[in-house]
Coordinates of C-alpha atoms in Angstrom, one line a residue:
X1 CA -16.3 30.3 26.2
X2 CA -13.3 31.1 23.6
X3 CA -10.5 29.1 23.3
X4 CA -7.1 31.2 22.8
X5 CA -5.5 30.3 19.3
X6 CA -2.2 28.4 19.3
X7 CA 1.0 31.2 18.6
X8 CA 3.5 27.7 19.2
X9 CA 4.2 24.6 16.6
X10 CA 4.3 22.3 18.4
X11 CA 3.4 18.3 18.2
X12 CA 0.0 19.3 19.0
X13 CA -0.5 21.6 16.6
X14 CA 0.5 18.9 14.5
X15 CA -2.0 16.5 15.3
X16 CA -5.3 19.4 14.6
X17 CA -3.4 20.2 11.2
X18 CA -3.9 16.8 10.4
X19 CA -7.8 15.8 11.3
X20 CA -9.1 19.6 10.6
X21 CA -7.3 18.5 6.9
X22 CA -9.1 15.3 6.2
X23 CA -11.9 16.3 7.7
X24 CA -11.4 19.7 5.2
X25 CA -10.7 17.0 2.8
X26 CA -12.5 14.8 3.3
X27 CA -16.0 17.2 2.6
X28 CA -14.3 19.3 -0.2
X29 CA -13.6 15.3 -2.1
X30 CA -16.1 14.9 -4.1
X31 CA -16.0 18.5 -5.2
X32 CA -12.0 17.7 -6.1
X33 CA -12.6 15.1 -7.9
X34 CA -15.1 16.4 -10.7
X35 CA -12.6 19.1 -11.7
X36 CA -9.9 16.2 -12.1
X37 CA -9.7 16.5 -16.0
X38 CA -6.2 17.1 -16.4
X39 CA -4.9 15.6 -18.6
X40 CA -7.8 13.4 -18.7
X41 CA -11.7 13.3 -16.1
X42 CA -10.3 10.0 -14.0
X43 CA -11.7 12.3 -11.0
X44 CA -10.1 10.4 -8.3
X45 CA -7.6 13.5 -7.4
X46 CA -9.9 14.1 -4.2
X47 CA -9.8 10.8 -2.9
X48 CA -5.7 9.8 -3.8
X49 CA -5.1 13.3 -0.8
X50 CA -7.7 12.8 1.4
X51 CA -6.6 9.3 1.8
X52 CA -3.0 10.2 2.1
X53 CA -4.0 12.4 4.8
X54 CA -5.5 9.7 6.5
X55 CA -2.8 7.6 6.5
X56 CA -0.7 11.1 7.8
X57 CA -2.9 11.0 10.7
X58 CA -3.9 7.5 11.7
X59 CA 0.3 7.6 12.1
X60 CA 0.5 10.6 14.0
X61 CA -2.5 9.9 16.7
X62 CA -0.6 6.5 17.1
X63 CA 2.3 8.1 18.2
X64 CA 0.1 10.1 20.5
X65 CA -1.1 6.3 21.4
X66 CA 2.2 4.9 22.1
X67 CA 2.9 7.8 24.7
X68 CA -0.2 7.4 26.3
X69 CA 0.3 4.3 27.2
X70 CA 4.5 4.6 28.6
X71 CA 4.8 4.8 32.4
X72 CA 4.1 8.1 34.9
X73 CA 4.5 10.4 34.2
X74 CA 2.7 10.7 31.0
X75 CA 5.4 12.9 28.5
X76 CA 3.7 14.0 25.0
X77 CA 5.5 13.6 21.9
X78 CA 7.5 16.4 20.9
X79 CA 7.9 18.4 17.6
X80 CA 10.1 16.0 16.0
X81 CA 8.1 12.9 17.0
X82 CA 4.8 13.8 15.7
X83 CA 7.0 15.9 12.3
X84 CA 8.1 12.7 10.8
X85 CA 5.8 10.3 12.1
X86 CA 3.4 12.5 9.6
X87 CA 5.9 12.4 6.7
X88 CA 6.3 9.0 6.9
X89 CA 2.6 8.2 7.3
X90 CA 1.8 9.7 4.2
X91 CA 5.2 8.9 2.2
X92 CA 3.5 5.0 2.4
X93 CA -0.4 5.6 3.1
X94 CA 0.8 8.4 -0.6
X95 CA -1.9 8.1 -3.4
X96 CA -2.0 9.4 -7.0
X97 CA 0.4 11.6 -8.0
X98 CA -0.8 14.3 -6.6
X99 CA -1.3 12.0 -2.9
X100 CA 2.5 11.7 -3.5
X101 CA 3.9 14.6 -4.0
X102 CA 1.4 16.2 -1.3
X103 CA 4.2 12.8 0.4
X104 CA 7.0 15.1 -0.4
X105 CA 5.0 18.5 1.2
X106 CA 5.3 17.0 4.2
X107 CA 8.5 16.2 4.7
X108 CA 10.3 19.0 3.5
X109 CA 7.7 21.1 6.4
X110 CA 9.5 17.8 8.2
X111 CA 12.5 17.9 7.9
X112 CA 12.5 21.5 9.3
X113 CA 10.9 20.7 12.6
X114 CA 12.4 18.2 13.5
X115 CA 15.7 19.9 13.2
X116 CA 16.0 20.3 16.2
X117 CA 15.4 16.5 17.5
X118 CA 14.6 18.2 21.7
X119 CA 12.2 21.3 20.7
X120 CA 9.6 21.1 22.0
X121 CA 7.8 24.2 19.7
X122 CA 9.0 26.4 16.8
X123 CA 7.2 30.4 15.7
X124 CA 6.5 31.9 12.2
X125 CA 10.2 32.6 11.2
X126 CA 10.4 28.6 11.3
X127 CA 6.5 28.1 9.8
X128 CA 8.6 30.4 6.8
X129 CA 10.6 28.5 6.9
X130 CA 9.3 24.4 6.5
X131 CA 6.8 26.0 4.0
X132 CA 9.9 27.0 1.7
X133 CA 11.5 23.6 2.1
X134 CA 8.2 21.7 1.5
X135 CA 7.6 23.6 -1.6
X136 CA 11.2 22.8 -2.9
X137 CA 11.1 19.3 -1.2
X138 CA 8.1 18.7 -3.8
X139 CA 9.7 19.8 -7.1
X140 CA 13.3 18.0 -6.7
X141 CA 10.8 15.0 -6.3
X142 CA 9.4 15.7 -9.9
X143 CA 11.6 14.8 -13.3
X144 CA 9.8 16.8 -15.1
X145 CA 7.6 20.3 -13.6
X146 CA 5.6 22.2 -15.6
X147 CA 4.1 25.3 -13.8
X148 CA -0.3 25.6 -13.3
X149 CA 0.0 22.7 -10.9
X150 CA -0.4 21.8 -7.4
X151 CA 3.8 22.1 -7.8
X152 CA 3.2 25.8 -9.0
X153 CA 0.4 26.2 -5.9
X154 CA 3.2 24.9 -3.5
X155 CA 5.4 27.7 -3.9
X156 CA 2.5 31.0 -3.7
X157 CA 1.8 29.7 -1.2
X158 CA 6.1 29.5 0.6
X159 CA 6.6 32.3 -1.8
X160 CA 3.9 34.5 0.3
X161 CA 4.5 32.9 3.7
X162 CA 8.8 34.9 3.0
X163 CA 7.0 37.7 2.7
X164 CA 5.4 37.0 6.5
X165 CA 6.2 38.8 9.8
X166 CA 4.4 37.7 12.2
X167 CA 3.6 34.1 14.3
X168 CA 2.6 30.9 13.2
X169 CA -1.0 32.6 12.0
X170 CA 0.1 34.8 10.7
X171 CA 2.1 32.7 8.6
X172 CA -0.2 31.3 8.2
X173 CA -2.6 33.3 6.5
X174 CA 0.1 34.5 4.5
X175 CA 0.7 31.3 2.3
X176 CA -3.0 30.4 2.4
X177 CA -3.5 33.3 0.3
X178 CA -1.0 33.1 -2.0
X179 CA -2.3 29.7 -2.9
X180 CA -5.3 30.7 -3.5
X181 CA -4.6 33.6 -5.8
X182 CA -2.0 31.2 -7.3
X183 CA -4.8 28.4 -7.6
X184 CA -7.2 30.9 -10.1
X185 CA -4.5 31.5 -12.3
X186 CA -3.9 28.4 -13.1
X187 CA -6.7 27.2 -15.4
X188 CA -4.0 30.4 -18.0
X189 CA -1.7 28.8 -17.2
X190 CA -2.9 24.9 -18.8
X191 CA -5.4 24.8 -21.2
X192 CA -7.0 22.2 -20.9
X193 CA -7.9 23.4 -17.8
X194 CA -8.7 26.1 -19.3
X195 CA -11.1 25.2 -21.7
X196 CA -13.0 23.3 -18.8
X197 CA -13.3 26.6 -16.6
X198 CA -11.1 24.7 -12.8
X199 CA -8.7 25.1 -11.4
X200 CA -6.0 22.7 -10.8
X201 CA -7.0 19.8 -8.5
X202 CA -4.5 18.6 -7.2
X203 CA -3.8 22.4 -6.0
X204 CA -7.5 23.1 -4.8
X205 CA -6.4 19.7 -3.0
X206 CA -3.3 21.5 -1.3
X207 CA -5.3 25.1 -0.5
X208 CA -7.9 23.0 2.0
X209 CA -5.0 21.5 3.7
X210 CA -3.4 25.3 3.9
X211 CA -6.1 26.3 5.7
X212 CA -6.2 23.8 7.7
X213 CA -3.1 25.2 9.2
X214 CA -4.7 28.3 9.2
X215 CA -7.4 26.6 11.0
X216 CA -4.6 25.2 13.3
X217 CA -3.4 29.3 14.1
X218 CA -7.0 30.6 14.3
X219 CA -9.4 29.0 15.2
X220 CA -11.2 30.3 12.3
X221 CA -11.6 28.7 8.9
X222 CA -10.0 31.4 6.3
X223 CA -13.2 32.3 2.9
X224 CA -11.6 31.0 0.1
X225 CA -12.1 32.3 -3.5
X226 CA -15.1 31.9 -5.0
X227 CA -16.3 32.7 -9.1
X228 CA -16.6 36.9 -7.2
X229 CA -12.4 36.8 -8.5
X230 CA -9.2 35.6 -6.8
X231 CA -10.0 37.9 -3.2
X232 CA -13.6 37.1 -3.0
X233 CA -14.6 35.5 0.0
X234 CA -17.5 32.9 -0.5
X235 CA -19.6 32.9 2.0
X236 CA -19.0 33.9 5.6
X237 CA -15.2 31.6 7.7
X238 CA -16.9 28.1 10.0
X239 CA -15.9 28.6 13.1
X240 CA -13.5 26.3 14.5
X241 CA -11.7 24.9 17.2
X242 CA -7.5 25.9 17.1
X243 CA -4.8 23.8 18.4
X244 CA -7.0 21.8 22.1
X245 CA -10.2 20.9 18.6
X246 CA -10.8 17.2 19.0
X247 CA -8.4 15.0 16.5
X248 CA -11.9 12.8 16.6
X249 CA -12.9 15.4 13.5
X250 CA -10.8 12.9 11.5
X251 CA -13.0 10.3 11.9
X252 CA -15.8 12.8 9.8
X253 CA -17.7 11.0 6.4
X254 CA -15.7 11.5 2.5
X255 CA -20.0 12.8 1.5
X256 CA -20.2 15.9 3.5
X257 CA -20.3 19.6 1.1
X258 CA -18.5 21.8 2.3
X259 CA -20.5 24.9 1.3
X260 CA -18.1 27.5 2.9
X261 CA -14.8 26.0 -0.2
X262 CA -15.4 27.1 -3.1
X263 CA -10.9 27.3 -3.9
X264 CA -11.7 24.4 -6.4
X265 CA -13.6 27.3 -9.1
X266 CA -12.9 28.9 -11.0
X267 CA -12.8 32.5 -11.4
X268 CA -15.7 32.1 -14.4
X269 CA -17.5 29.5 -13.6
X270 CA -20.7 28.5 -12.2
X271 CA -19.7 25.3 -10.0
X272 CA -17.1 23.4 -9.5
X273 CA -18.4 21.1 -11.4
X274 CA -16.8 20.5 -15.2
X275 CA -19.2 20.1 -17.5
X276 CA -15.8 20.0 -20.1
X277 CA -14.2 17.5 -18.2
X278 CA -15.2 14.9 -20.5
X279 CA -12.2 17.3 -22.7
X280 CA -9.6 17.0 -21.5
X281 CA -7.6 14.5 -23.4
X282 CA -9.9 14.9 -27.1
X283 CA -8.2 18.6 -27.2
X284 CA -4.3 17.0 -27.0
X285 CA -3.0 18.8 -24.4
X286 CA 0.7 18.5 -24.2
X287 CA 0.3 17.1 -20.4
X288 CA 0.7 13.5 -19.4
X289 CA -1.4 11.0 -17.4
X290 CA -1.0 10.9 -13.5
X291 CA -0.8 7.9 -11.4
X292 CA -5.0 6.9 -12.5
X293 CA -5.0 10.0 -14.4
X294 CA -4.5 13.3 -12.4
X295 CA -3.6 15.6 -12.8
X296 CA 0.7 15.4 -12.1
X297 CA 3.0 18.8 -12.7
X298 CA 5.0 17.6 -15.6
X299 CA 4.8 18.0 -18.6
X300 CA 5.1 15.4 -21.5
X301 CA 2.6 13.8 -24.6
X302 CA -0.8 13.0 -24.3
X303 CA -2.0 9.2 -24.9
X304 CA 1.3 8.7 -22.4
X305 CA 1.8 4.8 -21.6
X306 CA -0.3 2.5 -20.7
X307 CA 0.6 1.3 -17.1
X308 CA 0.5 3.2 -14.1
X309 CA 3.3 1.3 -11.4
X310 CA 3.8 2.2 -7.7
X311 CA 6.2 1.0 -5.3
X312 CA 7.8 1.8 -1.7
X313 CA 11.1 1.0 -1.9
X314 CA 14.0 -0.2 0.6
X315 CA 17.1 1.6 -1.1
X316 CA 19.6 3.6 -0.6
X317 CA 20.3 7.0 -2.1
X318 CA 22.9 6.2 -4.5
X319 CA 20.9 2.8 -5.7
X320 CA 17.3 5.8 -6.3
X321 CA 19.4 7.7 -8.1
X322 CA 20.4 4.6 -10.6
X323 CA 16.7 4.3 -10.7
X324 CA 15.8 7.4 -11.2
X325 CA 18.2 7.5 -14.7
X326 CA 16.7 4.3 -15.5
X327 CA 12.5 4.8 -14.9
X328 CA 13.4 7.9 -16.5
X329 CA 14.5 6.2 -20.2
X330 CA 11.7 3.8 -19.4
X331 CA 8.6 6.5 -18.6
X332 CA 7.2 8.8 -17.7
X333 CA 5.2 11.2 -15.0
X334 CA 8.6 9.9 -12.9
X335 CA 7.7 11.4 -9.7
X336 CA 9.8 9.9 -6.1
X337 CA 9.7 10.9 -2.6
X338 CA 11.1 9.9 0.5
X339 CA 14.6 9.2 2.3
X340 CA 16.2 8.1 4.8
X341 CA 16.5 4.1 3.3
X342 CA 12.4 4.4 2.6
X343 CA 11.0 6.0 -0.7
X344 CA 8.0 6.0 -2.2
X345 CA 7.8 5.5 -5.7
X346 CA 5.8 5.6 -9.6
X347 CA 5.9 5.9 -12.2
X348 CA 3.8 5.5 -15.9
X349 CA 4.9 2.6 -18.2
X350 CA 4.8 1.1 -21.3
X351 CA 6.3 -2.3 -19.9
X352 CA 5.3 -2.6 -16.3
X353 CA 7.5 -5.3 -15.5
X354 CA 10.5 -3.4 -16.4
X355 CA 10.0 -0.8 -13.9
X356 CA 9.0 -2.9 -11.1
X357 CA 12.7 -5.2 -12.7
X358 CA 14.2 -1.7 -11.6
X359 CA 13.4 -1.7 -8.5
X360 CA 14.6 -5.0 -7.2
X361 CA 17.7 -4.4 -8.9
X362 CA 17.8 -0.3 -6.8
X363 CA 16.0 -2.3 -3.4
X364 CA 13.4 -4.4 -2.3
X365 CA 10.5 -3.1 -3.4
X366 CA 7.0 -4.5 -1.8
X367 CA 3.1 -2.6 -1.7
X368 CA 3.4 -2.5 -5.8
X369 CA 0.4 -1.9 -6.9
X370 CA 0.1 -1.7 -11.1
X371 CA -2.7 -0.2 -12.7
X372 CA -3.4 -0.2 -16.9
X373 CA -4.8 3.5 -18.0
X374 CA -7.6 1.7 -19.8
X375 CA -8.8 -1.2 -17.2
X376 CA -12.1 0.0 -15.5
X377 CA -11.5 3.6 -17.0
X378 CA -15.2 4.9 -17.7
X379 CA -13.6 7.3 -20.3
X380 CA -11.3 5.4 -21.6
X381 CA -13.5 2.5 -21.5
X382 CA -15.6 4.4 -24.1
X383 CA -18.8 2.6 -24.3
X384 CA -16.7 0.0 -25.8
X385 CA -16.7 -3.3 -23.1
X386 CA -19.3 -3.9 -20.8
X387 CA -18.7 -3.4 -17.5
X388 CA -16.9 -7.0 -15.6
X389 CA -19.3 -9.2 -13.8
X390 CA -19.9 -8.6 -9.7
X391 CA -19.0 -12.4 -8.1
X392 CA -22.0 -13.1 -5.5
X393 CA -18.7 -13.3 -2.7
X394 CA -15.7 -12.7 -1.8
X395 CA -13.8 -12.1 1.2
X396 CA -10.9 -9.6 2.0
X397 CA -8.8 -10.0 5.2
X398 CA -6.0 -7.6 6.6
X399 CA -2.8 -10.3 7.2
X400 CA 0.1 -9.8 9.1
X401 CA 2.9 -10.7 7.2
X402 CA 4.1 -11.3 3.0
X403 CA 4.0 -14.9 4.0
X404 CA 0.4 -15.1 4.7
X405 CA -0.6 -12.9 2.2
X406 CA 0.3 -16.2 0.2
X407 CA -1.8 -18.4 2.5
X408 CA -4.9 -16.3 2.6
X409 CA -4.1 -15.3 -1.5
X410 CA -4.6 -19.5 -1.7
X411 CA -7.9 -19.6 0.2
X412 CA -9.1 -16.7 -2.2
X413 CA -9.1 -13.7 0.2
X414 CA -8.7 -10.6 -1.1
X415 CA -5.7 -8.6 1.0
X416 CA -4.3 -5.6 2.0
X417 CA -0.9 -6.2 3.9
X418 CA -0.7 -4.6 7.3
X419 CA 3.2 -3.9 8.1
X420 CA 4.7 -3.9 11.6
X421 CA 3.7 -0.2 12.8
X422 CA 2.1 0.4 10.0
X423 CA -1.8 -0.1 9.6
X424 CA -4.7 0.4 7.1
X425 CA -6.6 3.3 7.2
X426 CA -10.2 2.9 6.0
X427 CA -9.7 3.8 3.2
X428 CA -7.6 0.7 1.4
X429 CA -10.8 -1.3 2.7
X430 CA -12.8 -0.1 0.9
X431 CA -10.4 0.2 -2.2
X432 CA -9.7 -3.7 -1.3
X433 CA -13.2 -4.3 -0.8
X434 CA -14.6 -2.7 -4.7
X435 CA -11.0 -4.1 -5.5
X436 CA -13.4 -7.6 -4.2
X437 CA -15.1 -6.8 -6.9
X438 CA -18.4 -8.5 -5.1
X439 CA -21.7 -8.2 -4.0
X440 CA -20.8 -9.2 -0.6
X441 CA -18.4 -9.7 1.2
X442 CA -16.7 -10.3 4.6
X443 CA -14.1 -8.9 6.1
X444 CA -11.8 -10.3 8.8
X445 CA -9.2 -7.2 9.8
X446 CA -6.9 -9.4 12.2
X447 CA -6.4 -6.7 14.2
X448 CA -8.9 -5.8 17.5
X449 CA -7.0 -2.1 17.0
X450 CA -8.6 -2.1 13.8
X451 CA -12.0 -3.2 14.6
X452 CA -13.0 0.9 14.2
X453 CA -10.9 1.7 10.9
X454 CA -12.6 -1.8 9.6
X455 CA -16.5 -0.8 10.9
X456 CA -16.2 2.8 8.6
X457 CA -14.9 0.8 5.8
X458 CA -17.8 -1.5 5.8
X459 CA -19.9 1.2 6.0
X460 CA -18.5 3.6 3.5
X461 CA -18.5 0.0 1.7
X462 CA -22.4 -0.1 2.0
X463 CA -23.0 3.4 0.9
X464 CA -22.9 2.3 -2.4
X465 CA -24.4 -1.2 -2.6
X466 CA -21.5 -3.7 -1.3
X467 CA -24.2 -6.2 1.3
X468 CA -20.9 -6.0 4.3
X469 CA -20.1 -8.3 7.1
X470 CA -17.8 -7.3 9.4
X471 CA -16.6 -10.6 11.5
X472 CA -14.2 -8.8 14.4
X473 CA -11.3 -11.2 14.7
X474 CA -8.4 -9.4 16.7
X475 CA -4.9 -12.0 15.0
X476 CA -4.2 -13.4 12.0
X477 CA -4.5 -16.7 13.5
X478 CA -8.6 -16.3 13.6
X479 CA -8.4 -14.7 10.7
X480 CA -7.4 -18.4 9.5
X481 CA -9.9 -20.4 10.9
X482 CA -13.1 -18.0 9.5
X483 CA -11.1 -18.2 5.8
X484 CA -11.3 -22.5 6.3
X485 CA -14.5 -23.1 7.5
X486 CA -15.8 -20.7 4.2
X487 CA -18.2 -21.8 1.8
X488 CA -19.4 -18.8 -0.7
X489 CA -21.9 -21.3 -2.3
X490 CA -24.3 -21.4 0.7
X491 CA -26.2 -18.1 2.0
X492 CA -24.5 -15.3 2.9
X493 CA -26.4 -15.4 6.5
X494 CA -25.3 -19.1 7.4
X495 CA -21.4 -18.6 6.0
X496 CA -20.7 -15.4 8.1
X497 CA -22.2 -17.6 11.4
X498 CA -20.4 -20.0 10.8
X499 CA -17.5 -18.0 10.1
X500 CA -18.0 -15.4 13.1
X501 CA -18.5 -19.1 14.8
X502 CA -14.7 -20.3 13.6
X503 CA -13.1 -17.4 14.1
X504 CA -14.4 -17.4 18.1
X505 CA -13.7 -20.3 18.9
X506 CA -10.2 -19.7 18.1
X507 CA -7.6 -18.4 21.7
X508 CA -5.1 -16.4 20.1
X509 CA -1.6 -15.7 21.7
X510 CA 1.3 -14.7 19.8
X511 CA 5.3 -13.9 21.2
X512 CA 7.2 -10.2 20.3
X513 CA 9.5 -8.6 23.3
X514 CA 9.0 -6.0 25.4
X515 CA 10.5 -2.5 23.9
X516 CA 9.5 -0.5 27.1
X517 CA 9.5 -0.9 30.7
X518 CA 6.1 -1.2 31.4
X519 CA 3.9 -2.6 34.0
X520 CA 1.1 -5.5 32.9
X521 CA -1.2 -8.7 34.4
X522 CA 1.8 -10.9 34.8
X523 CA 3.9 -8.1 36.4
X524 CA 6.8 -6.3 35.5
X525 CA 8.5 -6.4 32.1
X526 CA 11.7 -4.8 31.2
X527 CA 12.3 -3.5 27.3
X528 CA 14.2 -6.5 26.0
X529 CA 12.1 -8.9 27.8
X530 CA 10.1 -12.0 25.6
X531 CA 6.4 -11.3 26.2
X532 CA 3.7 -13.5 25.7
X533 CA 0.5 -12.3 25.6
X534 CA -3.0 -14.7 25.5
X535 CA -6.6 -13.2 24.0
X536 CA -4.5 -9.5 23.8
X537 CA -2.9 -9.5 27.7
X538 CA 0.0 -10.4 28.8
X539 CA 0.3 -13.5 30.1
X540 CA 4.1 -14.8 30.9
X541 CA 7.2 -12.7 30.7
X542 CA 10.2 -14.6 29.6
X543 CA 13.7 -14.5 28.5
X544 CA 14.4 -17.3 25.7
X545 CA 11.2 -17.3 22.9
X546 CA 11.4 -21.6 23.1
X547 CA 10.4 -21.4 26.8
X548 CA 8.4 -18.5 26.4
X549 CA 6.4 -19.4 23.9
X550 CA 6.0 -22.8 25.7
X551 CA 4.2 -21.3 28.8
X552 CA 1.5 -20.1 26.0
X553 CA 1.0 -22.5 24.8
X554 CA 0.4 -25.4 27.8
X555 CA -2.3 -21.9 29.5
X556 CA -4.3 -22.0 26.0
X557 CA -4.3 -25.7 25.4
X558 CA -4.6 -26.8 29.6
X559 CA -8.8 -25.4 28.9
X560 CA -8.5 -28.4 25.3
X561 CA -8.3 -27.9 22.3
X562 CA -8.0 -29.7 18.6
X563 CA -6.1 -27.9 16.4
X564 CA -2.3 -26.0 17.0
X565 CA -1.4 -22.7 14.1
X566 CA 2.1 -21.4 14.5
X567 CA 2.8 -18.5 11.8
X568 CA 6.2 -17.7 12.0
X569 CA 8.2 -14.0 12.0
X570 CA 10.9 -13.6 10.4
X571 CA 13.0 -13.1 13.5
X572 CA 11.5 -15.6 15.2
X573 CA 15.0 -18.5 16.2
X574 CA 15.4 -20.8 14.7
X575 CA 14.1 -24.6 16.0
X576 CA 11.0 -23.1 18.2
X577 CA 8.5 -24.2 15.8
X578 CA 10.3 -28.3 16.3
X579 CA 10.2 -27.4 19.6
X580 CA 6.4 -26.4 19.9
X581 CA 5.2 -29.5 17.1
X582 CA 7.3 -32.2 20.2
X583 CA 5.6 -29.8 23.1
X584 CA 1.7 -31.2 21.8
X585 CA 3.4 -35.1 20.7
X586 CA 5.1 -35.7 24.3
X587 CA 2.0 -33.5 26.1
X588 CA -1.2 -33.0 24.5
X589 CA -2.5 -36.4 22.9
X590 CA -5.0 -36.2 19.3
X591 CA -3.7 -32.3 18.9
X592 CA -2.8 -31.6 15.3
X593 CA -0.2 -28.8 14.7
X594 CA 0.1 -26.7 11.6
X595 CA 2.8 -24.3 10.2
X596 CA 3.2 -20.7 8.5
X597 CA 5.9 -18.6 7.7
X598 CA 4.1 -14.8 8.1
X599 CA 7.5 -13.5 6.9
X600 CA 7.7 -10.1 7.9
X601 CA 5.0 -9.6 10.3
X602 CA 6.0 -8.0 13.8
X603 CA 5.7 -10.5 16.7
X604 CA 7.7 -13.3 16.6
X605 CA 5.0 -16.3 16.4
X606 CA 1.3 -16.1 16.1
X607 CA -0.5 -19.1 18.1
X608 CA -3.5 -20.0 17.7
X609 CA -5.3 -23.6 19.8
X610 CA -9.5 -23.9 18.2

């Protein structure tokens, strides 16, 4: 039986839109990567957009999961909650310039959707305003906009929506049609696109996202413009569920063909491939390189600086204003998106250190990524040097705090930082596996909630010819135990068995502060109570951190143990480590204790007993 489409834009609509958009970008990723020729054909715009939306969808799912895990009666999140989560997830997970601009588009929409904190939904008029704010916010975030890019497509979508009247489905259809028409015209606005016979890759990705918005409200994916012209339909529409569709569609693979989605083609081309893609840089187009070489919606000179610098930044508005001026003087392709104290910054410079130092002066930069455009770039390498030889084996680990990043790195692991409330997406784990550049990889998720994410990343890496073993570590202390017995010179299977055994023999616990009243295995806890969790279940409820930690430690050591590992978070009270060390010395003979500083790891304290 056909489902009735949703008329209004509510939290469930946000959830479904993110899932459908992720599915659409997954199917179109390879096509979008193939038409990424502005200004050089580095071929990663589709991948960057996918990873950005994956992060947004993961954040929205976390909001729904939090509400479903709360005390009865279960109340769904508000529209503001879901919209904020979508925007925040996209911001922290943005990849490349097109992904960063998409994050700002979603933030602009969220500013309108969340304007009334207690509102449960908005209508077609609200969606019109949201699309307009999205386009304006994205253009303002780009230092030097140029037409023929995703900015042009976003503006056209907003203009078309502004001229339409009706419910959310009607507005979404108008926006999609406007975006398609603008996308078809991009080869006429940027000469490099016209020469290659393709449309703008970032704009093509945005059209896929808007098509998902149409499907959210109508239950039917719109036909896409193809070779017959801007208004021609290529193939029948694909049927899909409206807002009630299951969000599980987020997990669909990256490599499926998108038979109904031909918006990546210029009006006169035969296919989505770019036969002249490699000529983009040689043609001397007066446009600078976007992050990772993708088109960026800005003007500039061909060639461009040597480095791309990207980081998240905690800073105030005034400091970010000064930072914009400083970075604009250092380089080009500057895009700064975000607000409310958290920003995503990226710029192309010749002096990467100066760009990072500017961020330090403005606030606290983190998740810093510096990429040399010539490094590992098939288009710029030109066969002048062979690719770097892969190492035989590597360990990739998710770690919850900056302090543990150093510890794991010193032990030879490639790390992925998981900040509190910001779990990494599968794409980040795949990226880390690639960065390890090894034939064999041992993957340590160090979090029970990342099991499925890590499994998806491992499966993707295997399709690329990398042998991956996933050890289901549920805590960073189990990962430390596994890493301690890692021996890259022995057979892969033997190494994996040894590491798995060490992790499994390590009982783990954490001490946290309750954020709400809840039923637990140890009874009812109130907001502000100190909770001691052993192997994932609440075992101790207390009011003092040190006393609760002692109770947890006693429970764990009652079953025996030889080594206690303590990882202190930044908010752990002074003296707690010394008190616990003294407790072990006095009450448990022949048990050693090691203490590490974890930084901002979420938990006040992590405990491991081997």
